[in-house]
mmCIF file of C-alpha atoms in Angstrom:
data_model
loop_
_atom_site.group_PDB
_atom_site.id
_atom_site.type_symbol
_atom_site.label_atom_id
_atom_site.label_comp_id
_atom_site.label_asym_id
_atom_site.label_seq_id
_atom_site.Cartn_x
_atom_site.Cartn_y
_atom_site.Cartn_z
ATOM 1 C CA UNK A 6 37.561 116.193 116.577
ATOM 2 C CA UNK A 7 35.067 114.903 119.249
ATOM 3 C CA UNK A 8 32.057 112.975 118.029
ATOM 4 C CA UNK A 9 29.521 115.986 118.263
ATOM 5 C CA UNK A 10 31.564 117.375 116.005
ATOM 6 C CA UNK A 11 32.127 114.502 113.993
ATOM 7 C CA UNK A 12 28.112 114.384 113.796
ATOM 8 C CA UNK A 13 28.720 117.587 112.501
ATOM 9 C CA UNK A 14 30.830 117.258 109.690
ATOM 10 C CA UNK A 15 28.507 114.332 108.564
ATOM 11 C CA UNK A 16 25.283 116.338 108.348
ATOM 12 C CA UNK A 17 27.443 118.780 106.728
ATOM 13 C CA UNK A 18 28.643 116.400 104.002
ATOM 14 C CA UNK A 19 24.646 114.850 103.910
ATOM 15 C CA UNK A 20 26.268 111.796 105.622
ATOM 16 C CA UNK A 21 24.346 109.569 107.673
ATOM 17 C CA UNK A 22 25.059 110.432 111.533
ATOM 18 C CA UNK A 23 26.381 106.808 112.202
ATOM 19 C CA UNK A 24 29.179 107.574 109.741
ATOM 20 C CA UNK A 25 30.687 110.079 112.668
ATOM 21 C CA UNK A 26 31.185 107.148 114.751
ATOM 22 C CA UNK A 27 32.613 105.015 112.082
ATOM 23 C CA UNK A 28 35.203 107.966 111.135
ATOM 24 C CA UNK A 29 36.456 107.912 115.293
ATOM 25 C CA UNK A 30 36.682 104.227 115.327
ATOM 26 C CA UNK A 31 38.930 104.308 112.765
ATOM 27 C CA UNK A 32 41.345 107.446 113.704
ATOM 28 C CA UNK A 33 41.033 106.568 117.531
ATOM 29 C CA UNK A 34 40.959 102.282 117.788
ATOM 30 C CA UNK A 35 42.548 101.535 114.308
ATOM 31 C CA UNK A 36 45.337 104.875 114.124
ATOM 32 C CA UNK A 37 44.582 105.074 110.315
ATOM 33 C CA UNK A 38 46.693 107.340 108.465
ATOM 34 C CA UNK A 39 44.489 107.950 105.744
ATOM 35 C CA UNK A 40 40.784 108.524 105.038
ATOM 36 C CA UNK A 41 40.997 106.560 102.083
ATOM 37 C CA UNK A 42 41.705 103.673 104.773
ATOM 38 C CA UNK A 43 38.167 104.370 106.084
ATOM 39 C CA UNK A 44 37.238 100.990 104.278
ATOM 40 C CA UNK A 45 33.723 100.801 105.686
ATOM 41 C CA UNK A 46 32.763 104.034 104.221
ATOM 42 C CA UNK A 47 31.262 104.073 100.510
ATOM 43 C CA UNK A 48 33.436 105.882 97.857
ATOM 44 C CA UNK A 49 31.415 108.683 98.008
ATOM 45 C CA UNK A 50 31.783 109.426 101.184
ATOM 46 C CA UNK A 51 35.279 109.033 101.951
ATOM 47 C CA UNK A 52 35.900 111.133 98.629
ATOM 48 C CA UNK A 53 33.425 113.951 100.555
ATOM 49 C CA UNK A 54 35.412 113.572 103.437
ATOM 50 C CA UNK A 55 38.984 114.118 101.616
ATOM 51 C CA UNK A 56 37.827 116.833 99.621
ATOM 52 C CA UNK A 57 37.839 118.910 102.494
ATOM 53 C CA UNK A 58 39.345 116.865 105.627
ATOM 54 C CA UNK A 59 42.515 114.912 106.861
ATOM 55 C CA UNK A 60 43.128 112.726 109.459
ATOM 56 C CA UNK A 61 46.069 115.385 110.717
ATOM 57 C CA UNK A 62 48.951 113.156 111.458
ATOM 58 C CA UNK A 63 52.458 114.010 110.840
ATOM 59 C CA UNK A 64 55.548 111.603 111.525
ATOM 60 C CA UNK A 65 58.806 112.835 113.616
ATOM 61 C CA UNK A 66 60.472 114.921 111.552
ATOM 62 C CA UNK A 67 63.563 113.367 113.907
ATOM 63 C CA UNK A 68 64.241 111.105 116.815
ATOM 64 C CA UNK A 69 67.376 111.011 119.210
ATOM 65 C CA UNK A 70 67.679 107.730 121.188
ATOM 66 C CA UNK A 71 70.003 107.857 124.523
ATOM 67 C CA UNK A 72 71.770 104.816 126.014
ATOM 68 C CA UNK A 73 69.056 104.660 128.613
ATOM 69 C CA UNK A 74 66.219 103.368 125.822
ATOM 70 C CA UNK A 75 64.945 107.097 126.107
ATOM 71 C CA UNK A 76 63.838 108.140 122.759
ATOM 72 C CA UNK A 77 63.499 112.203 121.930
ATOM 73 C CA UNK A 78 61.059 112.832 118.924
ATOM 74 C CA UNK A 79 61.255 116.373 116.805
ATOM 75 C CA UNK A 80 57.629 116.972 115.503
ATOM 76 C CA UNK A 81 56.410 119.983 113.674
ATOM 77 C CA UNK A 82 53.653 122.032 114.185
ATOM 78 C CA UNK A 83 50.556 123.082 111.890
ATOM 79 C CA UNK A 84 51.851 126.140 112.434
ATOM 80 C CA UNK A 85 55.171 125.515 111.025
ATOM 81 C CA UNK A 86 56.916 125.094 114.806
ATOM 82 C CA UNK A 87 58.731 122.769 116.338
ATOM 83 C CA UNK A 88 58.105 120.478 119.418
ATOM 84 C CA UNK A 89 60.107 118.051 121.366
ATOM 85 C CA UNK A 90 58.024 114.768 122.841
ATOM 86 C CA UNK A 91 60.288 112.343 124.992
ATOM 87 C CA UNK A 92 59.511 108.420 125.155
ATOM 88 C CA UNK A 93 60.355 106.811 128.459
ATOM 89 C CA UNK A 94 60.307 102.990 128.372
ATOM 90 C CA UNK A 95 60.532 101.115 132.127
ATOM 91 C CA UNK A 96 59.572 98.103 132.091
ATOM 92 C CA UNK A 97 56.650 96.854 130.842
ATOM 93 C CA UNK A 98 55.632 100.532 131.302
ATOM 94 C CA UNK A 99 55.578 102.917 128.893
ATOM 95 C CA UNK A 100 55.543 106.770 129.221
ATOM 96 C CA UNK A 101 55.136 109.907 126.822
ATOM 97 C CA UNK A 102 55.832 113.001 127.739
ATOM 98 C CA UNK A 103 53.813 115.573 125.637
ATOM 99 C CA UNK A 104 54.363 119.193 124.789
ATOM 100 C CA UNK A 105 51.156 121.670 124.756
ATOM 101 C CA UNK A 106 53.303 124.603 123.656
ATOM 102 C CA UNK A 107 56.006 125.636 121.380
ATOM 103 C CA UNK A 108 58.070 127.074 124.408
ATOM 104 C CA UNK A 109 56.615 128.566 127.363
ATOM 105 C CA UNK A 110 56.050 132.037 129.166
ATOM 106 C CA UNK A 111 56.729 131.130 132.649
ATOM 107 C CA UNK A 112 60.380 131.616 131.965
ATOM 108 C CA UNK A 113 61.339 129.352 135.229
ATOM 109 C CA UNK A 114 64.866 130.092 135.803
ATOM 110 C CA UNK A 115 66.139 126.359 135.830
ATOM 111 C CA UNK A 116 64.203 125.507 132.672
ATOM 112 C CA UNK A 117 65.610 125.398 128.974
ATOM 113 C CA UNK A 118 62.212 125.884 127.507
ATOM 114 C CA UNK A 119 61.449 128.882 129.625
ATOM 115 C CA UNK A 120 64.687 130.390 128.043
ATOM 116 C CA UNK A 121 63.387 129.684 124.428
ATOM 117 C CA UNK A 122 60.191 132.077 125.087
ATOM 118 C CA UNK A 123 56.897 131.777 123.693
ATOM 119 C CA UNK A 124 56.088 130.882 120.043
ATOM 120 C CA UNK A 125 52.585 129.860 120.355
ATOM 121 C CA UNK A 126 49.690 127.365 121.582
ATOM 122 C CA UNK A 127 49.450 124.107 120.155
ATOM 123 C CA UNK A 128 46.323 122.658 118.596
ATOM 124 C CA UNK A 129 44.652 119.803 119.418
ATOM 125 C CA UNK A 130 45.518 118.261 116.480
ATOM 126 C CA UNK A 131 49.199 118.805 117.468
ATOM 127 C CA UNK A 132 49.006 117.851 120.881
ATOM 128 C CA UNK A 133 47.197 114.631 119.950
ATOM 129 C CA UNK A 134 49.421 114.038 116.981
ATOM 130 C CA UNK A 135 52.464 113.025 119.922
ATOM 131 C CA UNK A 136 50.343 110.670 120.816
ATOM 132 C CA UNK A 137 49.416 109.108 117.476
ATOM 133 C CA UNK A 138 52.195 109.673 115.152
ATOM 134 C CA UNK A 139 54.919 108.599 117.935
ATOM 135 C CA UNK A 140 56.671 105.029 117.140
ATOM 136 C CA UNK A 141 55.559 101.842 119.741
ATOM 137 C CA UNK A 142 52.324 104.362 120.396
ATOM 138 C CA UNK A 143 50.426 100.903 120.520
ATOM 139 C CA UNK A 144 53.160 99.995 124.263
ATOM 140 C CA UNK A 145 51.958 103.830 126.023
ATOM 141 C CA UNK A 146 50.659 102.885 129.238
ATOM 142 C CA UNK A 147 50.657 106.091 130.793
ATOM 143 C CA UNK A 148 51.028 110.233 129.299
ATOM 144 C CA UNK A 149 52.382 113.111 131.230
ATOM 145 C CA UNK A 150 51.367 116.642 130.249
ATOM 146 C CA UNK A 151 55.291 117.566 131.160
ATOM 147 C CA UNK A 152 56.715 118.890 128.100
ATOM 148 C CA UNK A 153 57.599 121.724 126.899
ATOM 149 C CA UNK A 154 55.165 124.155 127.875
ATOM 150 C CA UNK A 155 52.331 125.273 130.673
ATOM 151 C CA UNK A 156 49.501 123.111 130.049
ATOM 152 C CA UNK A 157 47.006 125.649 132.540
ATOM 153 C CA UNK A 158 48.019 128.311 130.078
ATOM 154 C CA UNK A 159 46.604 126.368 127.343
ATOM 155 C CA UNK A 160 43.906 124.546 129.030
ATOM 156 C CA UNK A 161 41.397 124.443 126.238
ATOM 157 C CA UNK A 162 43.056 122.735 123.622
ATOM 158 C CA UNK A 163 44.796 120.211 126.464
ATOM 159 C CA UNK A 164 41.332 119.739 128.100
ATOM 160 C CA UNK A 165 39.753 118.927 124.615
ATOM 161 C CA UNK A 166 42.969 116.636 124.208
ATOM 162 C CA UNK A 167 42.313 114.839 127.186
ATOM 163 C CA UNK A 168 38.389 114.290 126.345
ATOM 164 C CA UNK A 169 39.638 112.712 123.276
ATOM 165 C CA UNK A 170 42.150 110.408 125.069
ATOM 166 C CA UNK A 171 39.360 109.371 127.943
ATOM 167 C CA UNK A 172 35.840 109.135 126.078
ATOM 168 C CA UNK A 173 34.031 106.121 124.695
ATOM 169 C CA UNK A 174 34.318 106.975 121.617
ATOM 170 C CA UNK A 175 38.195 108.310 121.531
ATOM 171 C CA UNK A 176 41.271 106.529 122.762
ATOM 172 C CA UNK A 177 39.053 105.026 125.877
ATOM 173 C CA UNK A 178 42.001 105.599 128.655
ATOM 174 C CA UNK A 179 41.491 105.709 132.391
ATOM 175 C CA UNK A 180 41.917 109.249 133.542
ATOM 176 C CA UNK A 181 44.424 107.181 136.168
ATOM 177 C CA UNK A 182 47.121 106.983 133.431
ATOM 178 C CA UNK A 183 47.353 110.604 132.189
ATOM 179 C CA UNK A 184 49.284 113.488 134.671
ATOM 180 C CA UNK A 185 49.124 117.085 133.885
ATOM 181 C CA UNK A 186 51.449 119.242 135.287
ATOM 182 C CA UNK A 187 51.198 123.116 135.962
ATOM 183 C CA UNK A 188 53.082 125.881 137.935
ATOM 184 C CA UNK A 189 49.946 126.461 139.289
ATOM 185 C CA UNK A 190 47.947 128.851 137.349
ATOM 186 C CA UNK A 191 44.977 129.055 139.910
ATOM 187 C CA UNK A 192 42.699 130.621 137.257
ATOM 188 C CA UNK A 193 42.176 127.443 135.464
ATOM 189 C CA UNK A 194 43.319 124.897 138.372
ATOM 190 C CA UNK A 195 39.597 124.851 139.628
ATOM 191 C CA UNK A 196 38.612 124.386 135.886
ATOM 192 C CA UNK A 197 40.950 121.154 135.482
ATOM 193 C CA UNK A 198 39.988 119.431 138.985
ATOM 194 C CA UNK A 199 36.368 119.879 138.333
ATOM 195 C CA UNK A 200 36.044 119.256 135.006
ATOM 196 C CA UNK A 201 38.693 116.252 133.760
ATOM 197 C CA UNK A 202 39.496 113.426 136.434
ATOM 198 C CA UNK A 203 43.288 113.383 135.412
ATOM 199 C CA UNK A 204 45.957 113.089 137.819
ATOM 200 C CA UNK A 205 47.337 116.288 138.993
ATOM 201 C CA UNK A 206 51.040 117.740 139.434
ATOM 202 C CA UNK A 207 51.935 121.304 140.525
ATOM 203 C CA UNK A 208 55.685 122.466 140.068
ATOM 204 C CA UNK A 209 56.774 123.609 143.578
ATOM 205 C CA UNK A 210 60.799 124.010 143.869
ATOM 206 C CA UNK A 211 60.062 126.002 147.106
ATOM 207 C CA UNK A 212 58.206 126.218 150.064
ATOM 208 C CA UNK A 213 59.349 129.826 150.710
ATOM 209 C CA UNK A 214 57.429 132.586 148.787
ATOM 210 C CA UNK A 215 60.563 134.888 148.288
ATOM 211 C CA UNK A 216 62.677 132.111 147.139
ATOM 212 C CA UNK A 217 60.192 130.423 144.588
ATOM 213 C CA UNK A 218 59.326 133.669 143.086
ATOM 214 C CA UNK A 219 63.167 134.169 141.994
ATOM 215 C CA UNK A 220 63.243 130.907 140.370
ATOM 216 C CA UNK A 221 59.249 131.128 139.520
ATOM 217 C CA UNK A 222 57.735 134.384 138.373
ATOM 218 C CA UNK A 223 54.244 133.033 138.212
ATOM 219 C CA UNK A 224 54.948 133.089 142.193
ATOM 220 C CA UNK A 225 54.230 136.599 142.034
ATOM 221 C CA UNK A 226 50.363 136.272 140.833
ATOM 222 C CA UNK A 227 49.614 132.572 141.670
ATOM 223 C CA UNK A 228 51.530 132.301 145.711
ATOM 224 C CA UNK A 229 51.500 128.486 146.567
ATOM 225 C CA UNK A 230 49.881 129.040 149.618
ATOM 226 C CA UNK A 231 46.853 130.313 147.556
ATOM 227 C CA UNK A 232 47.100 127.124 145.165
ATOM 228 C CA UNK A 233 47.322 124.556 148.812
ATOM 229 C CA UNK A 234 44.030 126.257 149.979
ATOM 230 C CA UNK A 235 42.284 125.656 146.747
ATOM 231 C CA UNK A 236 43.960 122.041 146.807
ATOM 232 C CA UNK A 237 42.602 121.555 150.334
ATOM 233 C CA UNK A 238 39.470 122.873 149.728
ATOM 234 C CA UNK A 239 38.982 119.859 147.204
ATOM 235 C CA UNK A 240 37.962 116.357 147.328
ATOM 236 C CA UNK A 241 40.293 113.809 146.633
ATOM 237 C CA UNK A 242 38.757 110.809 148.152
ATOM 238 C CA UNK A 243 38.257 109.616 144.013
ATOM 239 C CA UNK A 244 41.439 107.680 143.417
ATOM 240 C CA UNK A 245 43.276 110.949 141.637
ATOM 241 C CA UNK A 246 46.650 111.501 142.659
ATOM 242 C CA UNK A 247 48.317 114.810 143.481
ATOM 243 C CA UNK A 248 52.180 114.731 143.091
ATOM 244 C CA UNK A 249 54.618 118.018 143.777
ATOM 245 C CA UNK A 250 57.515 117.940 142.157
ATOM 246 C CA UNK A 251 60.445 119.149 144.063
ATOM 247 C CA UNK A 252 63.677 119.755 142.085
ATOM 248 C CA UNK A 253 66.981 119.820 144.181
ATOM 249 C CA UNK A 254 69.833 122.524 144.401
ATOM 250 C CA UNK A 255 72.381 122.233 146.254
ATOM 251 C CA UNK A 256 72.762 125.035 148.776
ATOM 252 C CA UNK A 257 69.204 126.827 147.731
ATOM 253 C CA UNK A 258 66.806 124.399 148.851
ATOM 254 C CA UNK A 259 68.182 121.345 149.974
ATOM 255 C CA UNK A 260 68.526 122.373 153.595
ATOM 256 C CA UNK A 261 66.526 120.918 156.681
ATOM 257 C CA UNK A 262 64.550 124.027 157.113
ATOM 258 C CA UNK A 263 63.006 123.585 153.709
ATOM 259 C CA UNK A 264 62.262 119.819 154.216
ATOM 260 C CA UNK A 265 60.423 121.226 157.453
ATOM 261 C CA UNK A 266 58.735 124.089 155.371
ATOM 262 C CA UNK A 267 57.426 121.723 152.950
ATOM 263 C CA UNK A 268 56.398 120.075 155.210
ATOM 264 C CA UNK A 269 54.087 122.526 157.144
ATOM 265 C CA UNK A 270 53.492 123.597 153.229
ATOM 266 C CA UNK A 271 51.560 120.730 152.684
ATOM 267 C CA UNK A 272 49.960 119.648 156.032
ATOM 268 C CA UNK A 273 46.494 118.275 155.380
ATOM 269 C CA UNK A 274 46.541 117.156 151.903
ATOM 270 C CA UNK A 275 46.596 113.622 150.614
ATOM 271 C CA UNK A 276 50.076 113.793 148.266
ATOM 272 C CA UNK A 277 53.522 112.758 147.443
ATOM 273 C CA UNK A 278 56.141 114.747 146.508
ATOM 274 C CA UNK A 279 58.699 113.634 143.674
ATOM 275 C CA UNK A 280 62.212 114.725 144.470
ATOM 276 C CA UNK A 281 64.197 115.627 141.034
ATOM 277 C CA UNK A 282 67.759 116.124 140.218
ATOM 278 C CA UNK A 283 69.143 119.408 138.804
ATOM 279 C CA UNK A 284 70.187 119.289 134.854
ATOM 280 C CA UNK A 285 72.579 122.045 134.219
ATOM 281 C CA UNK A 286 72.000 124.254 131.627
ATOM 282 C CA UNK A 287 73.926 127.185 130.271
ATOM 283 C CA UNK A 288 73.953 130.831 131.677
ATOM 284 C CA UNK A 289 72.556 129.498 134.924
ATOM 285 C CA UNK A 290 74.034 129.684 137.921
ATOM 286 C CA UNK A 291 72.408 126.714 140.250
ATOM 287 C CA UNK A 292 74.289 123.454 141.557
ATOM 288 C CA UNK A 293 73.548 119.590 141.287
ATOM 289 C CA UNK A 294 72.502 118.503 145.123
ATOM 290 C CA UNK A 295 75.013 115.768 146.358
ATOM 291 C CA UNK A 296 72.981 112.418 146.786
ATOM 292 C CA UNK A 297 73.217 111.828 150.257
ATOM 293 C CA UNK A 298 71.363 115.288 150.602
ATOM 294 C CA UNK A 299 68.611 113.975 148.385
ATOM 295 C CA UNK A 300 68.467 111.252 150.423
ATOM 296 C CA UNK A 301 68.268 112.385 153.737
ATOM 297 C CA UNK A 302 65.740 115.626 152.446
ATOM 298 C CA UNK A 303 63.296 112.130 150.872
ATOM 299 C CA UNK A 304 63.968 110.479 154.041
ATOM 300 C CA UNK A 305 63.030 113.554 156.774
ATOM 301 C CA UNK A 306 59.702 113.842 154.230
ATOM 302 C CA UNK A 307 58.897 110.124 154.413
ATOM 303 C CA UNK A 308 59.097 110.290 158.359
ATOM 304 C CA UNK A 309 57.026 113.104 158.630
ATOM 305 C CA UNK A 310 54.258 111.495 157.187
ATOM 306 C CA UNK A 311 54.848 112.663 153.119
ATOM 307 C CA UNK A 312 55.145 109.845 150.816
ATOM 308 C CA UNK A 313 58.310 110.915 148.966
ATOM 309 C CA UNK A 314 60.399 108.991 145.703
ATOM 310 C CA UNK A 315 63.091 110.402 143.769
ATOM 311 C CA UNK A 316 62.673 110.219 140.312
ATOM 312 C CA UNK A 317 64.803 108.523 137.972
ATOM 313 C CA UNK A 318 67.309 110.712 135.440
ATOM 314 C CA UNK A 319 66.462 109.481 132.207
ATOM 315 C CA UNK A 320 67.304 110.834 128.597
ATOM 316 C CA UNK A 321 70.134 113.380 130.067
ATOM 317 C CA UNK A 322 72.665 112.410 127.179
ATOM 318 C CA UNK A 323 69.865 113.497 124.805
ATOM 319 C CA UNK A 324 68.670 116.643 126.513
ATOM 320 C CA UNK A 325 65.287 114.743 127.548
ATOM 321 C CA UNK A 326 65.356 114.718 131.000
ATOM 322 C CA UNK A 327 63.294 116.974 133.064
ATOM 323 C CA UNK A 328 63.904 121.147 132.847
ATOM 324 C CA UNK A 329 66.198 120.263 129.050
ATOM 325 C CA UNK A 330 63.525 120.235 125.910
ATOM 326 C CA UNK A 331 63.919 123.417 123.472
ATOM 327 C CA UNK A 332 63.534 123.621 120.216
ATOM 328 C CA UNK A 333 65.150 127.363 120.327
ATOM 329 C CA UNK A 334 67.802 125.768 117.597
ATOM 330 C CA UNK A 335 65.387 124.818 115.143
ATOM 331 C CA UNK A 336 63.317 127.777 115.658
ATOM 332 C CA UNK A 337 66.223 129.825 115.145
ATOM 333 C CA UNK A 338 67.074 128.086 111.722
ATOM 334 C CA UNK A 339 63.993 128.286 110.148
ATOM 335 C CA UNK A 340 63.788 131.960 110.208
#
C-alpha cells in the first residue's frame, strides 16, 4: 500500500493518521514480517490491523543456486501461480531481476516464457514481495524489471511498485538503480517516461521491420521506428539511461548490414546498446553467434559513435540467464 492509502486504512480502523506512517516505516525500513512486530503500535491497534490486514510476504517456495553465485528463487503467487526471480551478485553489486507476470503474451520466439503463455498479472503485493521476501534483500543495489513477463502490459501494478520502491515514505531508492524493460508497447511508453524517472530498456533484436516481427509479434502493432520517434521526441538530458538490448544469432542478425542498420536505427538518441548471447531452448531453431562476431558487431557500434557492452552470461546452468525463466512445469503440475 502507499501512504494515502495507508491514511486510509487508519481512519478506517479510527486510528490516528500518524499511525499510517508508523505501519510503512516498519514494512518498508524495518522488512517486518508480522504486524504483531509493529511494536510502537498499542495492542489495540495492531489487533485492528490483523483482524483484517497482513503484511503480504511469502518466502521462496524454492531456490536453485548455479556455480556462478547466481541464485534462482520459485515464489508463488496470491493467485496460486508461480514466478521465477533471479539474484545476480557482482561484486559489491547486487542485482534482482523481478517478474511482473506469470508468463507473458508477447510470445517472442527466442523466449522460454513467451512459450509458457499467459496466466495472469501480478499484484503489487507480488511484485514487491521479490523484493522483500528474497534472501540478502538488505545487499540489492540495483532491480531490473526483466523477468518473466511485459512490464508495459502491466504498467499499473509495476508503476505503483515502483512508487513504493522510490518515495519517502517506501523503500527510498534512486530511480537511477531500477531498469524496466519492455518490447515497446508505445501505448504506455509515454505513460512510463513521463510519469516514473526509472531507467529505460526496450527489447530490439532487429533493426529490420520484417525480420523483428518474425521473432517479435508486437512488431506488427508497435514498429520500432514508431517507438525511436517517440524516444527522440523526449528529453533525456535528466541523468536516465536508455539501453537496447540486442540479442545475437548467428547468421540472422549478426551481419555488418545490421550493425549499420542499427546504427541509422538509432541516430540521434543518447543510448547504449547491450549485446546478449543466445540461450538455446527447445523447439527453436536459432544459433549461438561465434564470439569474434560479437565482438567485431560491439566493436563497428562503438566506432560509430554507440556506446556498446556485451553482457555477461550468468545463471545458464540454472535456466536464469536472459530469454530461460518459465514456470510452465510447475504450472503444469498443479493442475
Amino acid at each position: 500500500m502507499t501512504l494515502e492509502e495507508l491514511q486510509d486504512v487508519c481512519l478506517q480502523l479510527s486510528m490516528p493518521k500518524f499511525t499510517a506512517k508508523q505501519i510503512a516505516q516498519w514494512m518498508y525500513d524495518k522488512h517486518v514480517r508480522s504486524i504483531d512486530e509493529m511494536t510502537n503500535l498499542s495492542k489495540q491497534n495492531r489487533e485492528k490491523l490483523a483482524s483484517a490486514f497482513s503484511v503480504g510476504c511469502s518466502e521462496p517456495v524454492e531456490a536453485m543456486r548455479s556455480v556462478d553465485g547466481t541464485v534462482k528463487y520459485l515464489f508463488k503467487t496470491q493467485g496460486g501461480h508461480f514466478i521465477e526471480t533471479v539474484y545476480i551478485p557482482d561484486g559489491d553489486r547486487a542485482t534482482l531481476c523481478v517478474s511482473c507476470q506469470v508468463g507473458c503474451k508477447m510470445n517472442c520466439l527466442f523466449c522460454q516464457t513467451g512459450k509458457q503463455g499467459w496466466q495472469g498479472d501480478l499484484t503489487v503485493c507480488d511484485i514487491l514481495n521479490q523484493i522483500y521476501s528474497v534472501e540478502k534483500a538488505d545487499t540489492l543495489t540495483n532491480i531490473v524489471y526483466m523477468g518473466q513477463g511485459e512490464p508495459f502490459d502491466n504498467l499499473d501494478n509495476v508503476m505503483k511498485s515502483l512508487s513504493v520502491m522510490t518515495s519517502d515514505w517506501g523503500y527510498k531508492w534512486s530511480p537511477r538503480r531500477i531498469t524496466v524493460s519492455t518490447v515497446g508497447l508505445k501505448k504506455n511508453l509515454r505513460r512510463y517516461l513521463e510519469q516514473s524517472e526509472c531507467h529505460l530498456a526496450v527489447s530490439l533484436h532487429s533493426p529490420i521491420h520484417e525480420q523483428r516481427q518474425q521473432m517479435m509479434p508486437a512488431e506488427k502493432q508497435f514498429p520500432a521506428t514508431d517507438i525511436m520517434q517517440m524516444l527522440k521526441e523526449f528529453d533525456w538530458s535528466h541523468q536516465r539511461r536508455l539501453t537496447f538490448e540486442y540479442i545475437l544469432f548467428g547468421g540472422i542478425n549478426d551481419s555488418p548490414l545490421h550493425a549499420k542498420e542499427l546504427v541509422r536505427l538509432l541516430h540521434g538518441l543518447d543510448c547504449r546498446v547491450n549485446l546478449i548471447r543466445w540461450h538455446k531452448i527447445p523447439d527453436v531453431d536459432l544459433n549461438e553467434v561465434a564470439p569474434e562476431r560479437m565482438v567485431a558487431f560491439r566493436d563497428y557500434l562503438n566506432n560509430h559513435g554507440i556506446t556498446c557492452t556485451i553482457r555477461a552470461s550468468r545463471g545458464q546452468d540454472i535456466y536464469a540467464a536472459c530469454g530461460l525463466l518459465s514456470t510452465k512445469e510447475q504450472e503444469k503440475n498443479k493442475q
